[in-house]
Amino acid sequence: MTWIISIANEKGGVAKTTTTFSLCGAFVEAGYRVLAIDLDPQANLSLSMSESTPNDPYSVIDLLINQVPFEKVIRSTNLPNLTLLPANNQLGLAERILPSYPEYKMLLRNLLEAHKADYDFILMDCPPFLGALTTNALIASDLLILPTQAEYYSVFALRNMMAMIRQIRSEGNPKLRYRLLLTLFDKRNRIHCSLADHLRTTFSNGVFESVIEIDTKLRESPIAGQPIIYHAPKSRSALQYRFLAQEIIQYVEEKN
Ligand SMILES: Nc1ncnc2c1ncn2[C@@H]1O[C@H](COP(=O)(O)OP(=O)(O)OP(=O)(O)O)[C@@H](O)[C@H]1O
Ligand SMILES: [Mg+2]
């Protein structure tokens, strides 16, 4: 059974793309077939994963509304079991164009229904705003991973995300699950520790046990074009993202 996972947060710079890229690597290393979908017009994930650039001719929008064949849009990457559905700057138009289509919130879900059998995991890197693309991703998802920093503004921003989850559940995806992931964590920072405790008390098992600490190796991995698990297999963040992937695999096995 395929698991469709969105990595989303309205807050910018909380490691959505880093988490998507790193988890792709960890799932591939564990032997799974992975499709990564870049839903952010900034195309950061596409930049780190392949030769493709924001000038890539096609993006998911061409699949959703222009009827370009799936095979024409997907790209292979330098990892054999990892396929990329790239973004380009045209994707920015999606926010304006998509809502004029009937049942537009269901477009991505319908598309993935036709292709998901070829993959074990589909990971979607969402843009830092809660518009038509993020809505499409969440309607199509089994699980939302919410990367968050243990910073006051980030924790505050979770209110909007919780409202978004309620809305998505009532608008067509009642089974959407979510898990918070603490990222860019500094365990010597007292505020980080106390906000992390606060989140665990508030959300209890809605927070992954895995925590991703600050690690400069994670800043190098997109430049090297390789997920951290392959770029620096023994680094702290590689171990932490591997642990996160195992936590997700265990979770999926329990729910299947
Ligand atoms: N654990 C970490 N340690 C150190 N640097 C990190 C870590 N996680 C992410 N970064 C760096 O922080 C920056 C923001 O990360 P990233 O681009 O993944 O965030 P994002 O949520 O996708 O941002 P945006 O909202 O713009 O899409 C990047 O430069 C990334 O390399
Ligand atoms: Mg990003």
Short mmCIF file of N, CA and C in Angstrom, two decimals, residues 50 128 147 203 243:
data_model
loop_
_atom_site.label_atom_id
_atom_site.label_comp_id
_atom_site.label_asym_id
_atom_site.label_seq_id
_atom_site.Cartn_x
_atom_site.Cartn_y
_atom_site.Cartn_z
N SER A 50 18.07 17.17 -8.80
CA SER A 50 18.36 16.77 -10.18
C SER A 50 19.00 17.93 -10.92
N PRO A 128 5.52 27.60 1.53
CA PRO A 128 5.21 28.18 2.86
C PRO A 128 3.97 29.07 2.85
N PRO A 147 6.94 20.11 10.09
CA PRO A 147 8.21 20.48 10.72
C PRO A 147 8.03 21.81 11.45
N PHE A 203 0.52 18.17 22.60
CA PHE A 203 0.13 17.28 21.49
C PHE A 203 0.39 15.80 21.80
N PHE A 243 16.35 7.58 11.76
CA PHE A 243 15.49 7.21 12.90
C PHE A 243 14.06 7.67 12.62
#
